[in-house]
CSV table of C-alpha atoms in Angstrom, one decimal:
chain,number,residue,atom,x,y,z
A,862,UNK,CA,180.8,100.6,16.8
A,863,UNK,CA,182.4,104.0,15.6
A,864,UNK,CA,186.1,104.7,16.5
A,865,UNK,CA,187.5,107.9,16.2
A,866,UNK,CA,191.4,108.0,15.7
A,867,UNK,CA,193.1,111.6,16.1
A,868,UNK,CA,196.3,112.5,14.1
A,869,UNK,CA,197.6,112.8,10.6
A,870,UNK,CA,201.0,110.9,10.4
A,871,UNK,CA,202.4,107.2,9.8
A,872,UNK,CA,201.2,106.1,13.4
A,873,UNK,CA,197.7,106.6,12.8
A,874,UNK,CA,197.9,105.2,9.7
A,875,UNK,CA,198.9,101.8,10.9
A,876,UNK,CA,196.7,102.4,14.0
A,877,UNK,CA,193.4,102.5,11.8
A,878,UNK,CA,195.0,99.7,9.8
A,879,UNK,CA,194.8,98.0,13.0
A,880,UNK,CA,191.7,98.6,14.1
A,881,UNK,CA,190.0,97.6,10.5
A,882,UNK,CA,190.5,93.9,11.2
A,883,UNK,CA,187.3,94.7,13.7
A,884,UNK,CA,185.1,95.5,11.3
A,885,UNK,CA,184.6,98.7,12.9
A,886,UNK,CA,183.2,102.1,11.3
A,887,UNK,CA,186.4,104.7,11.4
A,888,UNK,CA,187.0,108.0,12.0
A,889,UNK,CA,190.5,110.3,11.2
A,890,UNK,CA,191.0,113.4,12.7
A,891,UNK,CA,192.7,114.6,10.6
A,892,UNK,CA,194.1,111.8,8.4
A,893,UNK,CA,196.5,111.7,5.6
A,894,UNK,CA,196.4,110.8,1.8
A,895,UNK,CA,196.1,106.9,2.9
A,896,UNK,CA,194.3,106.8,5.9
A,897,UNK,CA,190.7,107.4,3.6
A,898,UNK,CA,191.3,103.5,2.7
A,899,UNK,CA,190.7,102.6,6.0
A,900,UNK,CA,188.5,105.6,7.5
A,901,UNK,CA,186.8,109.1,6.8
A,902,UNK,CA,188.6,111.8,7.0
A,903,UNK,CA,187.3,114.6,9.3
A,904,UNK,CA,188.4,118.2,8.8
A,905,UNK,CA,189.3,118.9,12.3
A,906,UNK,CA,193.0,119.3,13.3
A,907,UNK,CA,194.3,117.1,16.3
A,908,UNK,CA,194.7,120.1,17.8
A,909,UNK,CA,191.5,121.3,17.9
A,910,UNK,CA,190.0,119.8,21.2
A,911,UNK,CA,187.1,121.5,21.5
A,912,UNK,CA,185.8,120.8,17.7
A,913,UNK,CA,186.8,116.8,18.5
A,914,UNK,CA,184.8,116.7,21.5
A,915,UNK,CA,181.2,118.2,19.6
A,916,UNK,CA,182.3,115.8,16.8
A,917,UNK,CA,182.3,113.1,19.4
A,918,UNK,CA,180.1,114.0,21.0
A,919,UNK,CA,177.3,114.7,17.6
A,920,UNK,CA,178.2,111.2,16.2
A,921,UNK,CA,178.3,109.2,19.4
A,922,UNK,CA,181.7,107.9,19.0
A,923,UNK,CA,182.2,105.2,21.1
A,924,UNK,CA,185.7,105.0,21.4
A,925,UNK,CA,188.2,107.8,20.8
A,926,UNK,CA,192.3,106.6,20.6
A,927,UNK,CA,194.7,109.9,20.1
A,928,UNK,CA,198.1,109.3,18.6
A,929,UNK,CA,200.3,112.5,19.1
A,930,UNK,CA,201.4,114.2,22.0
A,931,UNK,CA,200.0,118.1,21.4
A,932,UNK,CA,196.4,116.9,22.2
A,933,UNK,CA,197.4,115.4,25.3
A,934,UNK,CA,199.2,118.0,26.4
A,935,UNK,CA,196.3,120.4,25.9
A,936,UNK,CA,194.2,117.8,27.4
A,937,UNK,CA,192.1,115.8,25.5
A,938,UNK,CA,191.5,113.2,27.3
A,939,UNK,CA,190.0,115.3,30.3
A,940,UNK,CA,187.8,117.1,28.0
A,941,UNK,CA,186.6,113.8,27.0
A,942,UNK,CA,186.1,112.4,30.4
A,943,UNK,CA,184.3,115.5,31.7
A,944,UNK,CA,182.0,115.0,28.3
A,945,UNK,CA,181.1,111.3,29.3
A,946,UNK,CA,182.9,110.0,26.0
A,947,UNK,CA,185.1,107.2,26.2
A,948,UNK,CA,189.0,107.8,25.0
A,949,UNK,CA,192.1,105.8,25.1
A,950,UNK,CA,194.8,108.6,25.8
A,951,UNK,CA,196.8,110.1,28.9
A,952,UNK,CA,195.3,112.9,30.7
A,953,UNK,CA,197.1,116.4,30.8
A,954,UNK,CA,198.8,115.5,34.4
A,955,UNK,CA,200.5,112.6,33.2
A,956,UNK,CA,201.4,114.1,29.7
A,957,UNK,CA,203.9,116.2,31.3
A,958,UNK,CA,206.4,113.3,30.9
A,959,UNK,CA,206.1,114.3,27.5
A,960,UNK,CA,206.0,118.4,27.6
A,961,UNK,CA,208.9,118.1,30.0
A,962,UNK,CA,211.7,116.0,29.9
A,963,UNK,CA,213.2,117.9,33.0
A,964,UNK,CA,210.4,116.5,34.9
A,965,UNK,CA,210.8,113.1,33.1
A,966,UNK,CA,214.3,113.2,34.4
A,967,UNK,CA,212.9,114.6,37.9
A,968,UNK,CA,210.4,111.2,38.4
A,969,UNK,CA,213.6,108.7,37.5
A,970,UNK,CA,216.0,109.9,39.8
A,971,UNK,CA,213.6,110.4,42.6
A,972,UNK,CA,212.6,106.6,42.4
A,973,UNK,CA,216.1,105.5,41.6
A,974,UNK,CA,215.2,104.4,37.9
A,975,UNK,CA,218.3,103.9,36.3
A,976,UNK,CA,219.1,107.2,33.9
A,977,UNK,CA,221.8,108.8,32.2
A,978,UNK,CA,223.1,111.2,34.7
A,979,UNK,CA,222.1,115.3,33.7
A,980,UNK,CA,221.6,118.6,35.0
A,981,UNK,CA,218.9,121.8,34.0
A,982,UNK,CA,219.7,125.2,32.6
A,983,UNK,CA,217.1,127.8,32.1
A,984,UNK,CA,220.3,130.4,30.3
A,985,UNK,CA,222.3,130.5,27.7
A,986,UNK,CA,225.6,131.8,30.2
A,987,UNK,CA,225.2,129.3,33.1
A,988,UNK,CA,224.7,126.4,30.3
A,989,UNK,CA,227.7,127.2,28.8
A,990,UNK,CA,229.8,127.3,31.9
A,991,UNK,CA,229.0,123.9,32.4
A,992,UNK,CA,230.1,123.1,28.7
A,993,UNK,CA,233.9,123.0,30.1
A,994,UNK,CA,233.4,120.9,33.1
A,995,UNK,CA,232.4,118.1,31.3
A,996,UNK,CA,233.4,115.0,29.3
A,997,UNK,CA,232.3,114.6,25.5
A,998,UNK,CA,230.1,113.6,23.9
A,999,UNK,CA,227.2,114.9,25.7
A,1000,UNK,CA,223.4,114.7,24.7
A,1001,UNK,CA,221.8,117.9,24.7
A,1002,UNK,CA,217.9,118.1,24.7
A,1003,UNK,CA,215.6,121.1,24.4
A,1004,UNK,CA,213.0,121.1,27.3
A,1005,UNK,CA,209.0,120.6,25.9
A,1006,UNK,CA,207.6,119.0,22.7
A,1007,UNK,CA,209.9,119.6,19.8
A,1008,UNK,CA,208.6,117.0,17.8
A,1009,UNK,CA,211.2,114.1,17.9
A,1010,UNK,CA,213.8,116.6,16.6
A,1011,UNK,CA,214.8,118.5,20.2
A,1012,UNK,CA,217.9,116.2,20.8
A,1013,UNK,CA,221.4,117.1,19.8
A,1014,UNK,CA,224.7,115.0,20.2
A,1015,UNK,CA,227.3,116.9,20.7
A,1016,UNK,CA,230.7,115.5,19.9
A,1017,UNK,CA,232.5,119.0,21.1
A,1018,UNK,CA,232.0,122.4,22.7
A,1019,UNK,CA,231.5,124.1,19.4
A,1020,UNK,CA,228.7,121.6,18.8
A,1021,UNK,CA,227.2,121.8,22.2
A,1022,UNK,CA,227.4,125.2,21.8
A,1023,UNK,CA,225.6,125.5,18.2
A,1024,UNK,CA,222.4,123.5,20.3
A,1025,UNK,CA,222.4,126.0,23.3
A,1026,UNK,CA,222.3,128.7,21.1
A,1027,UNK,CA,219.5,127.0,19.1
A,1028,UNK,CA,217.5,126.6,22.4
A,1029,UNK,CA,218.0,130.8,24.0
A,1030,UNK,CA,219.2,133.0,21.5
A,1031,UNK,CA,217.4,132.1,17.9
A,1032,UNK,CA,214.8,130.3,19.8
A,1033,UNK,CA,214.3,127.3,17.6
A,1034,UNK,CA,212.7,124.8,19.3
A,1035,UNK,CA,210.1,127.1,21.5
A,1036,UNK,CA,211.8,126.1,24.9
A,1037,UNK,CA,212.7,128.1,28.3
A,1038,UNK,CA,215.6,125.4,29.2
A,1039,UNK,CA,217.5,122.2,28.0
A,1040,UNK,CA,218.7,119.5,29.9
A,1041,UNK,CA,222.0,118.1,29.6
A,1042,UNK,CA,223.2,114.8,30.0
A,1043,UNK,CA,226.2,112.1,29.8
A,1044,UNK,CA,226.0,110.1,26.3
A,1045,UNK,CA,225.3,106.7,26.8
A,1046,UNK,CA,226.6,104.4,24.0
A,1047,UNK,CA,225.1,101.0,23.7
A,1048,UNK,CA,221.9,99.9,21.7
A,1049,UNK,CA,218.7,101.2,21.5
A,1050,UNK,CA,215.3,99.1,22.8
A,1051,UNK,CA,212.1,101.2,22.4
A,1052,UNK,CA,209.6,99.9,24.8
A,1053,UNK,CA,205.6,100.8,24.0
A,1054,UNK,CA,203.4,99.8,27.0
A,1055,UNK,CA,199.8,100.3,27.3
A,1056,UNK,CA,199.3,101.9,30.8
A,1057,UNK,CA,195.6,100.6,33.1
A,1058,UNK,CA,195.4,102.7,35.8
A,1059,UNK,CA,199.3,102.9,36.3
A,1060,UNK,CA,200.3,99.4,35.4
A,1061,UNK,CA,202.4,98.8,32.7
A,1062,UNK,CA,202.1,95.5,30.0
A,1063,UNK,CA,205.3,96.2,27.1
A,1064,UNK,CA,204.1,95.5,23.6
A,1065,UNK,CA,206.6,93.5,21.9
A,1066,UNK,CA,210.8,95.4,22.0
A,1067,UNK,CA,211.2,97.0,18.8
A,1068,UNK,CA,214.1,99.0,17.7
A,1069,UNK,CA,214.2,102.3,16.0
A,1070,UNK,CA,216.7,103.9,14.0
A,1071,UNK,CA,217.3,107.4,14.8
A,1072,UNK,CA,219.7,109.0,12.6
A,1073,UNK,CA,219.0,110.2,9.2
A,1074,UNK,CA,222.6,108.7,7.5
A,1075,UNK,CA,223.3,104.9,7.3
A,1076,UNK,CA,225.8,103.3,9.9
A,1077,UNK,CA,224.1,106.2,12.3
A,1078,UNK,CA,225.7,108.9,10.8
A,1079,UNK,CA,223.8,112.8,10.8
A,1080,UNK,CA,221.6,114.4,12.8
A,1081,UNK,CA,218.7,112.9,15.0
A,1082,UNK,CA,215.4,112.4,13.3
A,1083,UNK,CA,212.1,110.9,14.3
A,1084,UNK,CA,213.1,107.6,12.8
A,1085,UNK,CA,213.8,107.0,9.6
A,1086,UNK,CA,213.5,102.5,10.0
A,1087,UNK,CA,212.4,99.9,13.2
A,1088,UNK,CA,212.7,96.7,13.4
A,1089,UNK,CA,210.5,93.6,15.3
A,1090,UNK,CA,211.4,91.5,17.0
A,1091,UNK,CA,214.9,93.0,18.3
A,1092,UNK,CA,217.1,89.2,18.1
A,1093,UNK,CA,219.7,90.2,20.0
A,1094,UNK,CA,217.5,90.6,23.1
A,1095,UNK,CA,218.9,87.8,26.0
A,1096,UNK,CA,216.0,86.8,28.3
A,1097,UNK,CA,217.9,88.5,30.6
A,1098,UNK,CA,217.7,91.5,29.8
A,1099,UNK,CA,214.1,91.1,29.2
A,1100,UNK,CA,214.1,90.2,32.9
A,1101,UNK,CA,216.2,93.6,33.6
A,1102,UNK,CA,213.9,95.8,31.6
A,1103,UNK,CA,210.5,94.5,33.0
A,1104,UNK,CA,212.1,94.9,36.7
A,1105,UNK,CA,212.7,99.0,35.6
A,1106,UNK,CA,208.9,98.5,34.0
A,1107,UNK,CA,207.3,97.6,37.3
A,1108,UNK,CA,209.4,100.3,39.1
A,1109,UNK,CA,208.0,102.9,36.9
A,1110,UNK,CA,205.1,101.4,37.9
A,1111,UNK,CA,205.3,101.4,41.5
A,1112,UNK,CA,206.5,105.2,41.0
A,1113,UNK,CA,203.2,106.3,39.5
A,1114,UNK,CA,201.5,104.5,42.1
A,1115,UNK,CA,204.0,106.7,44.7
A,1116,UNK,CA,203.4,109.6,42.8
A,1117,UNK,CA,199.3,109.5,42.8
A,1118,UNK,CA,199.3,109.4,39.0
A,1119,UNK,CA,196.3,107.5,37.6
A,1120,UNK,CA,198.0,106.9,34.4
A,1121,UNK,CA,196.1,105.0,31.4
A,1122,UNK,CA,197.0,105.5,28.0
A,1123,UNK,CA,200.3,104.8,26.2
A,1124,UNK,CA,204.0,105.4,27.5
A,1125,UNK,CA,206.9,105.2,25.7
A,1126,UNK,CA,210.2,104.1,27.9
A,1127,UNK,CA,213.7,104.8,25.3
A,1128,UNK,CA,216.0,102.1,26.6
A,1129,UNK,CA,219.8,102.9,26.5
A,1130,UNK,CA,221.8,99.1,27.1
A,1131,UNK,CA,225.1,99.4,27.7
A,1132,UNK,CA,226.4,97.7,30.4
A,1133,UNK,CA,222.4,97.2,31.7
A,1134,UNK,CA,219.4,99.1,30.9
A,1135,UNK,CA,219.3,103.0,31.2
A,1136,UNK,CA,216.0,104.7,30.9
A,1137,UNK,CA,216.7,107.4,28.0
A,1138,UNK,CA,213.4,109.2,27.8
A,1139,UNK,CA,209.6,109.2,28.5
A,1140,UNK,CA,206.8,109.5,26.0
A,1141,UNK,CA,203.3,109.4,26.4
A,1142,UNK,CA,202.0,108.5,23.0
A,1143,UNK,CA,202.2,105.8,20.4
A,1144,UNK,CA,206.2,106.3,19.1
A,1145,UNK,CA,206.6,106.7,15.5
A,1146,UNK,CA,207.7,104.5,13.6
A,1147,UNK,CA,207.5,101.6,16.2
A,1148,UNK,CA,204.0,101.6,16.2
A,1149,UNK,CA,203.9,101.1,12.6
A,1150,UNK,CA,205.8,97.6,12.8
A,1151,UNK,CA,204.1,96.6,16.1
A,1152,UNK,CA,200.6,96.6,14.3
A,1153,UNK,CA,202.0,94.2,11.9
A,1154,UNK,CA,203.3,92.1,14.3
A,1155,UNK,CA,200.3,92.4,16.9
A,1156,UNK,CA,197.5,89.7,16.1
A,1157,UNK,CA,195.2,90.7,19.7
A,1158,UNK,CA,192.2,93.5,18.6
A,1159,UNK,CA,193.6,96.7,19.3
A,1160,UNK,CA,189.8,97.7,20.3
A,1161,UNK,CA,189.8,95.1,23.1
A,1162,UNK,CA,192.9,96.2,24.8
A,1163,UNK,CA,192.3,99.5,24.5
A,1164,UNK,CA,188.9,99.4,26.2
A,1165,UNK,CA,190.7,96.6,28.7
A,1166,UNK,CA,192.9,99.5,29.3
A,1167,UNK,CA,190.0,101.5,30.3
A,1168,UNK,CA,188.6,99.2,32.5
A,1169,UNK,CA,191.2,98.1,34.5
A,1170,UNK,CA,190.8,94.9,33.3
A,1171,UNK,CA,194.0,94.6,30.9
A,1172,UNK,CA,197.0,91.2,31.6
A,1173,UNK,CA,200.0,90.7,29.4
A,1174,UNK,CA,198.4,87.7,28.4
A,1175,UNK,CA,195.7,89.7,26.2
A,1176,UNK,CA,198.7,90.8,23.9
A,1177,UNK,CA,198.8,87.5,21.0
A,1178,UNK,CA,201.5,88.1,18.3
A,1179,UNK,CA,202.2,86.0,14.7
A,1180,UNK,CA,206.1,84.6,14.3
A,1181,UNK,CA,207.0,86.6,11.5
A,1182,UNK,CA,209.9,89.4,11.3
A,1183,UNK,CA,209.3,92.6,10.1
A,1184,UNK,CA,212.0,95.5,8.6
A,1185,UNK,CA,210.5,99.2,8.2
A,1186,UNK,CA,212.3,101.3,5.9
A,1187,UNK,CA,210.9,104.7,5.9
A,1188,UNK,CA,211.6,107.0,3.0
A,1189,UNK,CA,211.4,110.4,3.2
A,1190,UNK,CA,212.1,113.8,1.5
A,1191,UNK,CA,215.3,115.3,0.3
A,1192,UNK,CA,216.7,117.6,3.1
A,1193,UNK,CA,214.7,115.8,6.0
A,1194,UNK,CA,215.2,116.5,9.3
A,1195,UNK,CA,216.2,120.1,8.1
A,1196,UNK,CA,214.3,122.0,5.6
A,1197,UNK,CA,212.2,120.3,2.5
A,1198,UNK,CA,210.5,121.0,-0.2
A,1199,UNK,CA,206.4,119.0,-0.5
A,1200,UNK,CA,204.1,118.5,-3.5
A,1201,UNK,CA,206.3,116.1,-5.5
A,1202,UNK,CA,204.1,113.3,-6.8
A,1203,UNK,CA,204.6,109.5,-6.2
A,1204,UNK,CA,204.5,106.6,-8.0
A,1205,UNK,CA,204.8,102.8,-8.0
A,1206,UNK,CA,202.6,102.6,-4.7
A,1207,UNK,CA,200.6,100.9,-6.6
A,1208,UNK,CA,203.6,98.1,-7.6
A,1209,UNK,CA,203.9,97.0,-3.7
A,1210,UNK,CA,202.3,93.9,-3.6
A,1211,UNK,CA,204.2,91.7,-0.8
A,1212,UNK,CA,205.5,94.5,1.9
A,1213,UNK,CA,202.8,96.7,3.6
A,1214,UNK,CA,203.0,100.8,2.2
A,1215,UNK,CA,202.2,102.9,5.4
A,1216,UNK,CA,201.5,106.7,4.4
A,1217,UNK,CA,202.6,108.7,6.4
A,1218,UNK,CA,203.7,112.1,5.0
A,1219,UNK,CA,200.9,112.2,2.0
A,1220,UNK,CA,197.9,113.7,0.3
A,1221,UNK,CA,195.8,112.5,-2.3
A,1222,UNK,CA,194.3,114.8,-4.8
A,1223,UNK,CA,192.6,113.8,-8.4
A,1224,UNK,CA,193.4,110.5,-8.0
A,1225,UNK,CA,197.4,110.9,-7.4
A,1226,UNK,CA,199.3,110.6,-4.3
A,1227,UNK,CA,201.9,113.5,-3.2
A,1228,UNK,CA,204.8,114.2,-0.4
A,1229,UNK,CA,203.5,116.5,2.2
A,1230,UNK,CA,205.8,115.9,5.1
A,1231,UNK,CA,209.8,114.9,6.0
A,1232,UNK,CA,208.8,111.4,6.3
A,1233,UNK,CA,206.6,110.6,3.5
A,1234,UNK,CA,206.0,106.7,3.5
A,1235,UNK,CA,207.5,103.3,5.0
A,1236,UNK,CA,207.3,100.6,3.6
A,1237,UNK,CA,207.3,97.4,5.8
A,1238,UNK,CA,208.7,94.3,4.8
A,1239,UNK,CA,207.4,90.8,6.2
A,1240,UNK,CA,209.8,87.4,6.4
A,1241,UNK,CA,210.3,83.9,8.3
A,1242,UNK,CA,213.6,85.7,9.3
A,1243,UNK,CA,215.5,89.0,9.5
A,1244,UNK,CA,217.2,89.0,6.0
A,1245,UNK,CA,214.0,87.8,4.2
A,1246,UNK,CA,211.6,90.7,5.7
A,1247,UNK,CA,214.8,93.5,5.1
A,1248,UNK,CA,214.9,91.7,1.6
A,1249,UNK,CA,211.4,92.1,0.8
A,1250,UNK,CA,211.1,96.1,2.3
A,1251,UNK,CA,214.4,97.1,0.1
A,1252,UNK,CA,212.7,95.7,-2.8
A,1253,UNK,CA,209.6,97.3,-2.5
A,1254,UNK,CA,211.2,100.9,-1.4
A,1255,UNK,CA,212.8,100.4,-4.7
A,1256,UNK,CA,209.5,100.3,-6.6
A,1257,UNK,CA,207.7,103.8,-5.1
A,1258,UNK,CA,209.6,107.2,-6.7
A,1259,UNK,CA,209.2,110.9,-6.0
A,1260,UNK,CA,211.2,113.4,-6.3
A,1261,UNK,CA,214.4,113.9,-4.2
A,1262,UNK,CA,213.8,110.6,-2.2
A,1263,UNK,CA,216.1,109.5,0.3
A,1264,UNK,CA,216.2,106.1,2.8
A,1265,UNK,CA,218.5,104.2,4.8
A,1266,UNK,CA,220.1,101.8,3.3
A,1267,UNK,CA,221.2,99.8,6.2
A,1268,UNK,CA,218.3,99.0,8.1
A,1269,UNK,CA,217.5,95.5,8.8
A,1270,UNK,CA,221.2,94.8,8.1
């Protein structure tokens, strides 16, 4: 069997980790510095549907799973379908969750999904009018695919007014409008469901942590450490979160989606479960410490996923803990400088090293990306797997490297 995996980051990494226990022969569009462990690389990037699809189609790939959002937005996973090739991925109508978060926010409140209350502004003026009506701390997000880092907390008007500007006048993040919305404060349950045909089975609740400075200090990023299992999860609120799941459900149904593929559902808890945000691909870094965790065959629920023929019972896990400390480049989420080379990979014996910012040339390893590697410790508990991650994150050097220090903890 040939599996093709599209992407270049962490995610896929662990994915084609995954998908190695099968045996399998393995593709990477495009892959990073690690990934050629596990696959070959292909020259193609993610973006470049067109090129995938002769690639698929020339070395009758059998099974094609995409891991980032921009080539299901552009639809991939049409182009595939229309081609006869097989591909786990959502198709360009249900990928809008993603490109919009307007029409995310659009879907929730018509089927009375719990979400943080918001409103839309396509200007710069009107937005800021509505700055002085309003109660602080407010979340401000950028409208389309801004790659994990559209989302500003703004504890003032000065700061709210920073984002806006961001969004319409120096056109940062390469969107028309922004929605606004009342902060939520509580904790933070990342939910990744596999998606048959619009009904939704939760991987195992992870937890991701968002802000680049320890005790959640700084600026958004796309995660910088995740956790799994989340312990402070009462069966309750399992109970709560899988009655929002099967609403979701019901509202794809409603909404004559035929959704299969991945979807991301944020969870806010504060007082009870608020739905945050939508995605439609694998998150990043929770994927990386699901794979770990997961013992089913990624394979088999994928093409279960296909089929129609998926059940929660399919998804098998192991009892261990796992803490992901992901280290990354001076300067991430702003501006950073690549090429630095890394050492000590090589010292990791007991954690897992997932690449995810790399490239390998003449035999060395260097950064390429914000987030450059995590490194994912494993334990009978919580304090044994952070024990064993912060020990190994304190074997790989490069220069300018920066981590958490309180994740896990």
């Amino acid at each position: 069997m040939k599996v093709l995996v599209v992407g270049n980051g962490g995610r896929e990494y662990s994915i084609l980790k995954k998908l190695s226990e099968d045996g399998v022969e393995l593709f990477a569009a495009k892959g990073n510095g690690g990934t050629s462990v596990f696959a070959k690389n292909i020259d193609i990037e993610p973006e470049d549907v067109e090129s995938l699809v002769n690639f698929a189609k020339e070395n009758r790939i059998d099974l094609t799973i995409v891991g980032p959002e921009n080539p299901l937005c552009l639809g991939i996973a049409d182009r595939f379908e229309e081609e006869g090739l097989k591909i786990f991925g959502v198709k360009k109508n249900g990928a809008k969750f993603e490109a919009s978060k307007d029409f995310t926010k659009e879907f929730l409140v018509r089927h009375d999904i719990p979400t943080a209350k918001y409103a839309t502004f396509f200007e710069y003026e009107k937005a800021v009018e509505y700055l002085s009506e309003i109660n602080y701390p407010i979340v401000i997000k950028a409208d389309g695919l801004c790659l994990g880092k559209g989302v500003t907390i703004a504890q003032n008007m000065e700061e709210a007014k920073a984002a806006l500007r961001d969004v319409f006048v120096e056109e940062k993040m390469n969107s028309d409008r922004v929605v606004i919305e009342e902060f939520l404060d509580g904790n933070e349950i990342s939910a990744i469901c596999m998606v048959s045909h619009n009904k939704i089975y939760p991987f195992e609740y992870a937890r991701d942590y968002k802000k680049i400075g320890d005790g959640n200090k700084g600026p958004n990023t796309g995660g910088v450490g995740n956790i799994i299992p989340v312990e402070d999860m009462s069966d309750d609120l399992k109970v709560q979160i899988q009655k929002i799941l099967d609403e979701i459900s019901l509202g794809l149904e409603k909404d004559n989606f035929n959704y299969t593929g991945i979807l991301f559902v944020g969870f806010m808890v504060v007082d009870k479960p608020y739905v945050l945000e939508f995605n439609v691909r694998f998150g990043d870094p929770e994927t990386e410490v699901i794979m770990e965790k997961l013992d089913s065959s990624l394979i088999q629920l994928a093409e279960k996923a296909i089929e129609g023929t998926l059940t929660q019972e399919d998804f098998k896990y192991n009892d261990d803990y796992y803490t992901g400390v992901m280290m990354v480049s001076g300067g991430y989420p702003g501006s950073y400088a690549k090429g630095y080379e890394i050492s000590g990979i090589e010292d990791v014996i007991n954690s897992t090293v997932v690449h995810a910012g790399t490239s390998f040339e003449n035999g060395k390893f260097y950064t390429s990306g914000g987030r450059v590697l995590m490194v994912i410790g494993r334990g009978k508990n919580r304090a044994e797997a952070t024990k064993m991650a912060y020990e190994d994150v304190e074997k790989i050097k490069f220069k300018d490297a920066y981590y958490r220090r309180d994740v896990g903890i």
